[in-house]
Amino acid sequence: MSNQTLIRESRVSRTAAMALMFLLAIYFLLPIYFLIVAATKPQGDLASTNGLAFSHFDLFSNLGTLFGRSDGIFGRWALNSVIYAVLGAAVGTLISALCGYALAKFKFRGREFLFSVILGGVLVPTTALALPLFLLFSATGIVNTYLAVFLPSIVSPFGVYLARIFTAAAVPEEILESARLDGAGEFRTFFSVAIRLMAPSLVTIFLFQFVAIWNNFFLPMVMLQKESLFPITLGLYQWNGQTARAPLLQESVITGSLVSIVPVIIVFILLQRFWRTGLASGSLK
Amino acid sequence: MTDIATRANRVVAETGGRRRHYGGGPRAGTIVAFLTPFFLPFVLFYLVPVGYAIWQSFLVVRRTGGQYGTSYTTFGGFEQYAQVFQNTEFWSSIGRIGLFGIVQVPVMLLVALSMALLLDTPLLKIKPFFRITAFMPYAVPGVIAAIMWSYLYSPQVSPLVDVLKGIGLQPDFLGPGAVLWSAANVSTWLWTGYNMLIMYSALQSIPQELYEAAKLDGASNWAIAWKVKVPIIAPSIVLTTVFSIIGTLQLYAEPAVLRQISSNISSTYTPNMLAYAVASGNNYQQAAAISVVIAVITFVLSFGFMRLTSKKAGL
């Protein structure tokens, strides 16, 4: 092959690769772009104007309608989602870190057995857990409370798995030894030495668990009847089911969907560095 | 940081022989204290419900004295399971999900793998842009994604339908033949970028010298991609496949949302929807049996796939 054909070929594949990636980027962006456009339109323009072009800019009045609907229930749902996801992920990350750290750094009998039980937990479909949990919780009276969604959310077997891998890689034995020699107890060593070295990976675990709880829908649907306890996903699902009878809800479902995803997307773009290293470590065997 | 490290080294050097004493590790009580905060909720909210579902699935509700008699719960052996396997709705939900998975999972993973391989070549510019746009859907809840797409499917609102009609097509995204694939598209949209990033991260950790060696041997870019890169990241591909299998068998939110605008999705469309519908009818024992069967199928497929691929790869 001559040099010139080589260059021409690489130019062709360069163009083809860029074209393919742009097509895929359009595919990934399209629904979000549509949502942004639709959220700025008055209800009447949704069906009558081109879905991909802006018409009247009514975003702020749409937001007003959204947050004013049914005594501000949407704001409540947003707050609930934040409570479930932030608190749940924070507690979940801490207990995963403690457990993963112990599994990585302490040698004791049954360690590998416990770890394989946790790995088995990764494979248990969480939707299969929701129904029996509902029965157990209704027997104890926790159903239809914050706790019914919060408590199961703090358990993340995948988080422990990641914490163990991260700890093994990021926390050198020597540092722990020196802390112990200085007379620090195991908890002191963990909280003042190990946790600092684990910090980037803890952010990753937090992020993944935050998203899992924020996106969860089946568990709250099974557990909650009281609207005031709903997270955003369940609330919007319920509104979406009512649009056939109350078409004016459509605009609020659209605006609400946008409100629910924009903060998470921004957080993800800002914290890229963390989840990228997280995914890299998660994929190691 | 370096301070601690140098001090640690000095300490290790100084103490030498005494080190073994500390190698014994902490006392049992301390270990338990580290493990309990996770294991207590893990047992309560993972293991106990699994056990409870299994227990429930072996019970039946019977009545004394005909239709209006008092009901009581008793051990029924495999009766619930026999009912599950005789339930035609169960089999059609499994068939649907099977068809969905056989098409959607390979398509999604192949697109994800191609994107990851392309991002790993020097062919592309603005890589961070492509990475972020692909991963963005991961931040979107399944319910919201399905709502977004359902507007793009709906004939009244959708700009897509307008465009397709403009070129002479009559798309019916919510019709009986198409709605399964419309749901599959939502899953593909949600998870392609996530899977792509897992594979891409694995590609990034391959040492560059390996490619140089292959290039010196005269391997083309294609050959390097398929014969060097793909086999090395096989564990990541297996991982994404297993996650996808689990996800497919759990399918609930996307079809449940599409059901709100399409009469072609029944309340028992997927195994999980069936379990929920049965539980809503107060037949918890039957719902438990369905949940157990779904979990067992998930385990068998996930483990089966891992075993199969690890044998093939000679691991």
Coordinates of C-alpha atoms in Angstrom, one line a residue:
Chain A
M1 CA 0.0 0.0 0.0
S2 CA 1.4 3.4 -0.9
N3 CA 1.6 6.1 1.6
Q4 CA -1.0 8.2 -0.2
T5 CA -3.7 5.5 0.0
L6 CA -2.9 5.1 3.6
I7 CA -3.5 8.8 4.3
R8 CA -6.7 8.8 2.3
E9 CA -7.9 5.8 4.1
S10 CA -7.3 7.3 7.5
R11 CA -9.1 10.4 6.4
V12 CA -12.1 8.4 5.4
S13 CA -12.2 6.4 8.6
R14 CA -11.7 9.7 10.6
T15 CA -14.7 11.2 8.9
A16 CA -16.8 8.1 9.3
A17 CA -15.9 7.8 12.9
M18 CA -16.8 11.4 13.6
A19 CA -20.0 11.1 11.7
L20 CA -21.1 8.0 13.6
M21 CA -20.3 9.6 16.9
F22 CA -22.2 12.8 16.1
L23 CA -25.2 10.7 15.1
L24 CA -25.1 8.9 18.4
A25 CA -24.6 12.2 20.3
I26 CA -27.7 13.6 18.6
Y27 CA -29.6 10.4 19.7
F28 CA -28.5 10.9 23.3
L29 CA -29.3 14.6 23.3
L30 CA -32.5 14.6 21.4
P31 CA -34.9 13.8 24.3
I32 CA -33.3 16.2 26.6
Y33 CA -33.3 18.9 23.9
F34 CA -37.0 18.2 23.2
L35 CA -37.7 18.4 27.0
I36 CA -35.9 21.8 27.3
V37 CA -37.9 23.2 24.3
A38 CA -41.2 21.8 25.5
A39 CA -40.7 23.1 29.0
T40 CA -40.5 26.6 27.7
K41 CA -43.8 26.4 25.8
P42 CA -47.3 27.3 26.9
Q43 CA -49.5 24.2 27.1
G44 CA -51.4 25.2 23.9
D45 CA -48.2 25.2 21.8
L46 CA -47.2 21.6 22.7
A47 CA -49.2 19.9 20.0
S48 CA -49.6 22.8 17.6
T49 CA -46.0 23.9 17.1
N50 CA -42.9 22.1 16.0
G51 CA -41.5 20.1 18.9
L52 CA -37.9 21.0 18.1
A53 CA -38.4 24.7 17.7
F54 CA -38.9 27.3 20.5
S55 CA -42.2 29.3 20.4
H56 CA -43.4 31.6 23.2
F57 CA -40.9 31.5 26.1
D58 CA -43.1 30.6 29.0
L59 CA -40.6 28.7 31.1
F60 CA -41.1 30.8 34.2
S61 CA -44.8 30.7 34.2
N62 CA -44.6 27.0 33.7
L63 CA -42.4 26.7 36.7
G64 CA -44.8 28.8 38.7
T65 CA -47.7 26.5 37.7
L66 CA -45.6 23.4 38.5
F67 CA -44.6 24.5 42.0
G68 CA -48.0 26.0 42.7
R69 CA -50.0 22.9 41.8
S70 CA -51.9 21.1 44.6
D71 CA -50.4 23.3 47.4
G72 CA -46.9 23.0 46.2
I73 CA -46.8 19.2 46.2
F74 CA -44.0 19.1 43.6
G75 CA -41.6 21.0 45.8
R76 CA -42.4 18.5 48.5
W77 CA -41.6 15.6 46.2
A78 CA -38.3 17.3 45.2
L79 CA -37.4 17.7 48.8
N80 CA -38.3 14.1 49.5
S81 CA -36.1 12.9 46.7
V82 CA -33.2 15.0 48.1
I83 CA -33.8 13.6 51.6
Y84 CA -34.0 9.9 50.4
A85 CA -31.0 10.2 48.0
V86 CA -28.6 12.5 50.0
L87 CA -29.2 10.9 53.4
G88 CA -29.5 7.4 52.1
A89 CA -26.4 7.7 50.0
A90 CA -24.4 9.3 52.9
V91 CA -25.3 6.7 55.4
G92 CA -24.9 4.0 52.8
T93 CA -21.5 5.1 51.8
L94 CA -20.3 5.2 55.4
I95 CA -21.4 1.7 56.3
S96 CA -20.1 0.4 52.9
A97 CA -16.8 2.0 53.6
L98 CA -16.5 0.5 57.1
C99 CA -17.4 -2.9 55.9
G100 CA -15.3 -2.8 52.7
Y101 CA -12.3 -1.5 54.8
A102 CA -12.7 -4.3 57.3
L103 CA -12.9 -6.9 54.5
A104 CA -9.8 -5.5 52.8
K105 CA -7.6 -4.9 55.9
F106 CA -8.6 -7.2 58.7
K107 CA -7.8 -10.9 58.5
F108 CA -10.4 -13.1 60.1
R109 CA -12.2 -16.4 59.6
G110 CA -15.2 -16.3 57.3
R111 CA -14.0 -13.2 55.5
E112 CA -14.2 -14.6 52.0
F113 CA -17.5 -16.2 52.9
L114 CA -19.0 -12.9 54.0
F115 CA -17.7 -11.3 50.8
S116 CA -19.3 -13.8 48.5
V117 CA -22.6 -13.4 50.3
I118 CA -22.3 -9.7 49.6
L119 CA -21.4 -10.4 45.9
G120 CA -24.5 -12.6 45.8
G121 CA -26.5 -9.6 47.0
V122 CA -25.4 -7.7 44.0
L123 CA -27.2 -10.2 41.8
V124 CA -30.5 -10.1 43.7
P125 CA -33.0 -8.1 41.7
T126 CA -34.0 -5.2 43.9
T127 CA -37.5 -5.3 42.4
A128 CA -37.8 -8.9 43.7
L129 CA -37.0 -7.6 47.2
A130 CA -39.6 -4.9 47.2
L131 CA -42.7 -7.1 47.5
P132 CA -41.5 -9.2 50.5
L133 CA -40.2 -6.1 52.1
F134 CA -43.6 -4.5 51.8
L135 CA -45.1 -7.5 53.6
L136 CA -42.5 -7.4 56.4
F137 CA -42.8 -3.7 56.8
S138 CA -46.6 -3.8 56.9
A139 CA -46.3 -6.3 59.7
T140 CA -44.1 -3.9 61.7
G141 CA -46.1 -0.7 60.7
I142 CA -43.3 1.0 58.9
V143 CA -45.1 1.0 55.5
N144 CA -46.1 4.4 54.3
T145 CA -43.4 6.3 56.2
Y146 CA -40.1 7.8 55.2
L147 CA -38.3 4.9 56.8
A148 CA -39.9 2.4 54.4
V149 CA -38.0 3.9 51.5
F150 CA -35.0 5.1 53.5
L151 CA -34.0 2.0 55.3
P152 CA -33.7 -0.4 52.4
S153 CA -31.9 2.3 50.3
I154 CA -28.9 2.5 52.6
V155 CA -27.9 -1.1 51.7
S156 CA -25.6 -1.3 48.7
P157 CA -23.7 -4.5 48.2
F158 CA -22.1 -3.0 45.1
G159 CA -20.8 -0.2 47.4
V160 CA -19.1 -2.6 49.7
Y161 CA -17.5 -4.4 46.7
L162 CA -16.2 -1.1 45.4
A163 CA -15.0 0.0 48.9
R164 CA -13.0 -3.2 49.3
I165 CA -11.3 -2.9 46.0
F166 CA -10.6 0.8 46.6
T167 CA -9.2 0.2 50.1
A168 CA -6.9 -2.5 48.9
A169 CA -5.5 -0.2 46.3
A170 CA -5.4 3.1 48.1
V171 CA -4.6 2.4 51.8
P172 CA -1.1 1.1 52.4
E173 CA -0.6 -1.4 55.2
E174 CA 2.4 0.6 56.6
I175 CA 0.4 3.7 57.3
L176 CA -2.1 1.7 59.3
E177 CA 0.7 0.0 61.2
S178 CA 2.2 3.4 62.1
A179 CA -1.1 4.7 63.3
R180 CA -1.5 1.6 65.5
L181 CA 2.0 2.0 66.9
D182 CA 1.1 5.6 67.7
G183 CA -1.6 4.1 69.9
A184 CA -4.6 4.9 67.8
G185 CA -7.5 2.5 68.1
E186 CA -8.9 0.9 65.0
F187 CA -11.8 3.4 64.7
R188 CA -9.5 6.3 65.2
T189 CA -7.2 4.9 62.5
F190 CA -10.1 4.5 60.2
F191 CA -11.7 7.9 60.7
S192 CA -8.5 10.0 60.9
V193 CA -6.1 8.1 58.5
A194 CA -7.8 5.6 56.2
I195 CA -10.9 7.6 55.3
R196 CA -8.8 10.5 53.9
L197 CA -7.0 8.1 51.6
M198 CA -10.3 6.6 50.6
A199 CA -12.0 10.0 50.0
P200 CA -12.0 10.0 46.1
S201 CA -13.5 6.5 46.1
L202 CA -16.0 7.4 48.7
V203 CA -17.3 10.2 46.5
T204 CA -17.7 7.6 43.7
I205 CA -19.6 5.2 45.9
F206 CA -21.8 8.1 47.1
L207 CA -22.5 9.2 43.6
F208 CA -23.6 5.8 42.4
Q209 CA -25.8 5.2 45.3
F210 CA -27.2 8.7 45.1
V211 CA -28.3 8.1 41.5
A212 CA -29.6 4.6 42.3
I213 CA -31.9 6.1 45.1
W214 CA -32.8 9.2 43.1
N215 CA -33.9 7.0 40.2
N216 CA -35.6 4.3 42.2
F217 CA -39.3 4.0 41.5
F218 CA -40.5 0.5 42.2
L219 CA -39.6 0.5 46.0
P220 CA -41.5 3.8 46.7
M221 CA -44.3 2.8 44.6
V222 CA -44.8 -0.4 46.6
M223 CA -44.2 1.2 50.0
L224 CA -46.0 4.6 49.8
Q225 CA -49.6 5.6 49.4
K226 CA -49.3 9.0 51.0
E227 CA -48.6 11.6 48.2
S228 CA -46.7 13.8 50.6
L229 CA -44.0 11.1 51.0
F230 CA -43.5 10.5 47.3
P231 CA -40.2 11.1 45.6
I232 CA -40.2 13.0 42.3
T233 CA -40.2 9.9 40.1
L234 CA -43.3 8.5 41.7
G235 CA -45.1 11.8 41.8
L236 CA -44.5 12.5 38.1
Y237 CA -45.5 9.0 37.2
Q238 CA -48.8 9.6 38.9
W239 CA -49.4 12.9 37.2
N240 CA -48.4 11.4 33.9
G241 CA -51.2 8.8 34.4
Q242 CA -53.7 11.6 34.9
T243 CA -53.0 13.6 31.8
A244 CA -55.6 11.8 29.8
R245 CA -58.3 13.2 32.1
A246 CA -56.5 16.4 32.9
P247 CA -54.6 17.5 29.7
L248 CA -53.4 20.6 31.4
L249 CA -51.1 18.5 33.6
Q250 CA -49.0 17.7 30.5
E251 CA -47.0 20.9 30.7
S252 CA -46.3 20.3 34.4
V253 CA -45.1 16.8 33.7
I254 CA -42.7 18.1 31.1
T255 CA -41.4 21.0 33.2
G256 CA -41.2 18.7 36.3
S257 CA -39.2 16.1 34.3
L258 CA -36.7 18.8 33.3
V259 CA -36.5 20.1 36.9
S260 CA -35.8 16.6 38.1
I261 CA -32.9 15.8 35.8
V262 CA -31.0 19.1 35.4
P263 CA -29.5 19.2 38.9
V264 CA -28.3 15.6 38.7
I265 CA -26.8 16.1 35.2
I266 CA -24.9 19.2 36.4
V267 CA -23.6 17.3 39.4
F268 CA -22.4 14.6 37.1
I269 CA -20.6 16.9 34.8
L270 CA -18.9 18.7 37.7
L271 CA -17.8 15.4 39.4
Q272 CA -16.7 13.6 36.2
R273 CA -13.2 13.0 37.6
F274 CA -14.6 10.9 40.4
W275 CA -17.1 8.7 38.6
R276 CA -14.6 8.0 35.8
T277 CA -12.0 6.7 38.2
G278 CA -14.8 4.8 40.0
L279 CA -15.9 3.1 36.8
A280 CA -12.3 2.2 36.0
S281 CA -11.8 0.5 39.3
G282 CA -15.2 -1.1 39.2
S283 CA -14.3 -2.8 36.0
L284 CA -11.1 -4.4 37.2
K285 CA -11.5 -8.0 38.1
Chain B
M1 CA 0.8 12.7 52.8
T2 CA 4.5 12.1 52.1
D3 CA 5.1 13.0 55.7
I4 CA 2.9 10.2 56.9
A5 CA 4.5 7.8 54.4
T6 CA 8.0 8.5 55.4
R7 CA 7.2 8.3 59.0
A8 CA 5.4 5.0 58.4
N9 CA 8.5 3.7 56.7
R10 CA 10.7 4.7 59.5
V11 CA 8.4 3.2 62.0
V12 CA 8.3 -0.1 60.1
A13 CA 12.1 0.0 59.8
E14 CA 12.7 0.8 63.5
T15 CA 10.3 -1.7 64.9
G16 CA 11.4 -4.6 62.7
G17 CA 10.8 -7.7 64.7
R18 CA 8.0 -6.3 66.8
R19 CA 5.9 -5.9 63.7
R20 CA 4.7 -9.4 63.7
H21 CA 2.9 -8.7 67.0
Y22 CA 0.7 -6.2 65.3
G23 CA 0.2 -8.4 62.2
G24 CA -2.4 -10.3 64.3
G25 CA -4.9 -7.6 63.6
P26 CA -7.6 -6.1 65.7
R27 CA -9.8 -8.0 68.2
A28 CA -12.9 -9.8 67.2
G29 CA -15.1 -7.2 68.9
T30 CA -13.6 -4.4 66.7
I31 CA -14.1 -6.4 63.5
V32 CA -17.7 -7.0 64.4
A33 CA -18.1 -3.3 65.1
F34 CA -16.9 -2.5 61.6
L35 CA -19.1 -5.1 59.9
T36 CA -22.3 -4.7 61.8
P37 CA -23.5 -1.3 60.5
F38 CA -23.6 -2.8 57.0
F39 CA -24.5 -6.4 57.8
L40 CA -27.4 -5.6 60.2
P41 CA -29.4 -3.7 57.5
F42 CA -28.1 -6.1 54.8
V43 CA -29.5 -9.1 56.7
L44 CA -32.8 -7.3 57.6
F45 CA -33.5 -5.7 54.2
Y46 CA -31.8 -8.2 51.8
L47 CA -31.5 -11.7 53.3
V48 CA -34.7 -11.7 55.5
P49 CA -37.0 -10.6 52.6
V50 CA -35.4 -13.2 50.3
G51 CA -36.0 -15.9 53.0
Y52 CA -39.5 -14.5 53.7
A53 CA -40.4 -14.6 50.0
I54 CA -39.2 -18.2 49.7
W55 CA -41.2 -19.1 52.8
Q56 CA -44.4 -17.3 51.5
S57 CA -44.1 -19.0 48.1
F58 CA -44.6 -22.4 49.8
L59 CA -47.9 -21.3 51.5
V60 CA -51.4 -21.5 50.2
V61 CA -54.6 -19.9 51.4
R62 CA -57.5 -22.3 51.8
R63 CA -61.1 -21.9 52.9
T64 CA -63.2 -24.0 55.1
G65 CA -66.9 -24.4 54.2
G66 CA -67.0 -23.1 50.6
Q67 CA -66.7 -19.6 49.3
Y68 CA -67.9 -17.8 52.4
G69 CA -66.0 -19.9 54.9
T70 CA -63.1 -18.6 56.9
S71 CA -59.7 -18.7 55.2
Y72 CA -56.5 -20.0 56.7
T73 CA -53.0 -20.2 55.4
T74 CA -51.2 -23.6 55.3
F75 CA -48.1 -25.2 53.8
G76 CA -48.7 -26.1 50.2
G77 CA -45.4 -27.4 49.0
F78 CA -44.8 -26.5 45.3
E79 CA -48.4 -25.7 44.7
Q80 CA -47.7 -22.0 44.0
Y81 CA -44.9 -22.8 41.7
A82 CA -47.1 -25.3 39.8
Q83 CA -49.6 -22.4 39.4
V84 CA -46.8 -20.0 38.1
F85 CA -45.7 -22.5 35.5
Q86 CA -49.3 -23.1 34.4
N87 CA -50.0 -19.4 34.1
T88 CA -50.1 -18.4 30.4
E89 CA -49.6 -14.8 31.3
F90 CA -46.4 -15.7 33.1
W91 CA -45.0 -17.4 30.0
S92 CA -46.0 -14.6 27.7
S93 CA -44.3 -12.1 29.9
I94 CA -41.2 -14.3 30.0
G95 CA -41.4 -14.7 26.2
R96 CA -41.7 -10.9 25.7
I97 CA -38.8 -10.2 28.0
G98 CA -36.7 -12.9 26.4
L99 CA -37.3 -11.4 22.9
F100 CA -36.5 -8.0 24.3
G101 CA -33.3 -9.1 25.9
I102 CA -32.0 -11.2 23.0
V103 CA -32.3 -8.1 20.7
Q104 CA -31.8 -5.2 23.0
V105 CA -28.8 -6.4 25.0
P106 CA -26.5 -7.3 22.1
V107 CA -27.5 -4.2 20.1
M108 CA -26.8 -1.9 23.1
L109 CA -23.5 -3.6 24.1
L110 CA -22.3 -3.7 20.5
V111 CA -23.0 0.1 20.1
A112 CA -21.3 0.7 23.5
L113 CA -18.3 -1.4 22.6
S114 CA -17.9 0.3 19.2
M115 CA -18.1 3.7 20.9
A116 CA -15.6 2.7 23.5
L117 CA -13.2 1.4 20.8
L118 CA -13.6 4.5 18.7
L119 CA -13.0 6.8 21.8
D120 CA -9.8 4.8 22.4
T121 CA -8.4 5.6 18.9
P122 CA -6.8 8.8 17.8
L123 CA -9.5 9.1 15.1
L124 CA -11.8 11.3 17.1
K125 CA -11.7 14.8 18.3
I126 CA -13.7 16.4 21.1
K127 CA -13.8 13.1 23.0
P128 CA -15.0 14.6 26.3
F129 CA -18.1 15.9 24.6
F130 CA -18.9 12.4 23.2
R131 CA -18.2 10.8 26.6
I132 CA -20.5 13.2 28.5
T133 CA -23.4 13.1 26.0
A134 CA -23.4 9.3 26.1
F135 CA -23.2 9.1 29.8
M136 CA -25.8 11.9 30.5
P137 CA -28.8 9.5 30.2
Y138 CA -27.5 7.6 33.2
A139 CA -28.5 10.5 35.4
V140 CA -32.0 10.4 34.1
P141 CA -34.4 8.1 36.1
G142 CA -36.1 5.4 34.1
V143 CA -39.5 6.8 34.7
I144 CA -38.5 10.2 33.4
A145 CA -36.7 8.8 30.4
A146 CA -39.8 6.8 29.5
I147 CA -42.0 10.0 29.9
M148 CA -39.6 11.9 27.7
W149 CA -39.6 9.3 25.0
S150 CA -43.4 8.8 25.3
Y151 CA -43.8 12.4 24.2
L152 CA -41.5 11.6 21.2
Y153 CA -43.6 8.6 20.4
S154 CA -47.0 10.2 20.8
P155 CA -48.6 11.1 17.5
Q156 CA -50.1 14.4 18.8
V157 CA -46.9 16.0 20.2
S158 CA -43.9 14.2 18.6
P159 CA -41.6 16.1 16.2
L160 CA -40.2 12.6 15.2
V161 CA -43.6 11.5 13.9
D162 CA -43.9 14.7 11.9
V163 CA -40.5 14.3 10.3
L164 CA -41.2 10.6 9.5
K165 CA -44.6 11.5 8.0
G166 CA -42.8 14.2 6.0
I167 CA -40.8 11.5 4.2
G168 CA -43.8 9.3 3.6
L169 CA -43.7 6.9 6.5
Q170 CA -46.6 6.1 8.8
P171 CA -44.8 5.4 12.1
D172 CA -46.9 3.9 15.0
F173 CA -44.4 3.7 17.9
L174 CA -47.2 2.6 20.3
G175 CA -48.7 -0.1 18.0
P176 CA -48.9 -3.8 19.0
G177 CA -45.8 -4.8 17.0
A178 CA -43.7 -1.7 17.8
V179 CA -44.3 -0.9 21.4
L180 CA -41.9 -3.5 22.7
W181 CA -39.1 -2.0 20.6
S182 CA -40.1 1.5 21.7
A183 CA -39.5 0.3 25.3
A184 CA -36.3 -1.3 24.2
N185 CA -35.2 2.0 22.8
V186 CA -35.7 3.7 26.1
S187 CA -33.5 1.1 27.8
T188 CA -30.9 1.4 25.1
W189 CA -30.9 5.2 25.4
L190 CA -30.5 5.0 29.2
W191 CA -27.7 2.4 29.5
T192 CA -25.5 2.5 26.4
G193 CA -23.3 5.3 27.7
Y194 CA -22.9 3.6 31.1
N195 CA -21.8 0.4 29.5
M196 CA -19.6 2.3 27.1
L197 CA -17.8 4.0 30.0
I198 CA -17.1 0.7 31.8
M199 CA -15.6 -0.7 28.7
Y200 CA -13.7 2.5 27.9
S201 CA -12.3 2.7 31.4
A202 CA -11.0 -0.9 31.0
L203 CA -9.4 0.0 27.6
Q204 CA -7.7 3.0 29.2
S205 CA -5.8 0.7 31.7
I206 CA -4.2 -1.4 28.9
P207 CA -0.5 -0.5 28.6
Q208 CA 0.3 1.2 25.3
E209 CA 3.4 -1.0 24.6
L210 CA 1.0 -3.9 23.8
Y211 CA -0.4 -2.0 20.7
E212 CA 3.1 -1.1 19.6
A213 CA 4.1 -4.7 19.6
A214 CA 1.0 -5.6 17.6
K215 CA 1.7 -2.8 15.1
L216 CA 5.3 -4.0 14.6
D217 CA 3.8 -7.4 13.8
G218 CA 1.9 -5.6 11.1
A219 CA -1.6 -5.8 12.7
S220 CA -4.2 -3.3 11.3
N221 CA -6.3 -1.1 13.5
W222 CA -9.2 -3.5 13.1
A223 CA -7.1 -6.5 14.0
I224 CA -5.8 -4.6 17.1
A225 CA -9.3 -3.7 18.2
W226 CA -10.8 -7.1 17.8
K227 CA -7.9 -9.4 18.5
V228 CA -6.0 -7.5 21.2
K229 CA -8.3 -4.9 22.9
V230 CA -11.6 -6.8 23.0
P231 CA -10.1 -10.0 24.5
I232 CA -8.3 -8.0 27.2
I233 CA -11.4 -6.1 28.2
A234 CA -13.5 -9.3 28.1
P235 CA -14.2 -9.2 31.9
S236 CA -15.8 -5.8 31.5
I237 CA -17.9 -7.0 28.7
V238 CA -19.0 -9.9 30.8
L239 CA -19.8 -7.6 33.7
T240 CA -21.9 -5.3 31.5
T241 CA -23.7 -8.3 30.0
V242 CA -24.5 -9.6 33.4
F243 CA -25.8 -6.2 34.6
S244 CA -27.9 -6.0 31.4
I245 CA -29.4 -9.4 32.0
I246 CA -30.4 -8.4 35.5
G247 CA -31.8 -5.1 34.3
T248 CA -33.8 -6.8 31.5
L249 CA -35.4 -9.3 33.9
Q250 CA -36.3 -6.4 36.3
L251 CA -37.9 -4.3 33.6
Y252 CA -40.8 -2.3 35.1
A253 CA -40.7 1.5 34.9
E254 CA -40.4 1.9 31.2
P255 CA -43.3 -0.4 30.1
A256 CA -45.4 0.9 33.1
V257 CA -45.0 4.5 31.8
L258 CA -45.7 3.5 28.2
R259 CA -48.8 1.7 29.4
Q260 CA -50.2 5.1 30.4
I261 CA -50.4 6.0 26.7
S262 CA -50.6 2.7 24.9
S263 CA -53.4 0.1 25.1
N264 CA -50.9 -2.4 23.7
I265 CA -49.2 -2.9 27.0
S266 CA -51.1 -5.1 29.5
S267 CA -50.8 -4.9 33.3
T268 CA -48.9 -8.2 33.1
Y269 CA -46.6 -7.2 30.3
T270 CA -43.3 -8.1 32.1
P271 CA -42.7 -10.7 34.9
N272 CA -42.3 -7.8 37.4
M273 CA -45.5 -6.1 36.3
L274 CA -47.2 -9.5 36.6
A275 CA -45.9 -10.0 40.2
Y276 CA -47.0 -6.5 41.1
A277 CA -50.5 -7.0 39.6
V278 CA -50.9 -10.4 41.5
A279 CA -49.7 -8.8 44.7
S280 CA -52.2 -5.9 44.2
G281 CA -54.9 -8.6 44.0
N282 CA -53.8 -9.7 47.5
N283 CA -52.4 -13.0 46.4
Y284 CA -49.1 -12.5 48.1
Q285 CA -48.1 -16.1 48.1
Q286 CA -48.4 -16.3 44.3
A287 CA -46.6 -13.0 43.9
A288 CA -43.8 -14.3 46.1
A289 CA -43.5 -17.5 44.0
I290 CA -43.3 -15.3 40.8
S291 CA -40.6 -13.1 42.5
V292 CA -38.6 -16.2 43.5
V293 CA -38.8 -17.6 39.9
I294 CA -37.6 -14.3 38.5
A295 CA -34.7 -14.2 40.9
V296 CA -33.8 -17.8 40.2
I297 CA -33.9 -17.1 36.4
T298 CA -31.7 -14.1 37.0
F299 CA -29.2 -16.1 39.0
V300 CA -29.1 -18.9 36.5
L301 CA -28.6 -16.7 33.5
S302 CA -26.0 -14.4 35.2
F303 CA -24.0 -17.2 36.7
G304 CA -24.4 -19.4 33.5
F305 CA -23.2 -16.6 31.4
M306 CA -20.2 -15.9 33.6
R307 CA -19.3 -19.6 33.7
L308 CA -19.7 -20.0 30.0
T309 CA -17.6 -17.0 29.1
S310 CA -14.9 -17.7 31.7
K311 CA -14.5 -21.2 30.4
K312 CA -14.3 -20.0 26.8
A313 CA -11.7 -17.4 27.7
G314 CA -9.8 -20.1 29.5
L315 CA -9.8 -18.2 32.8

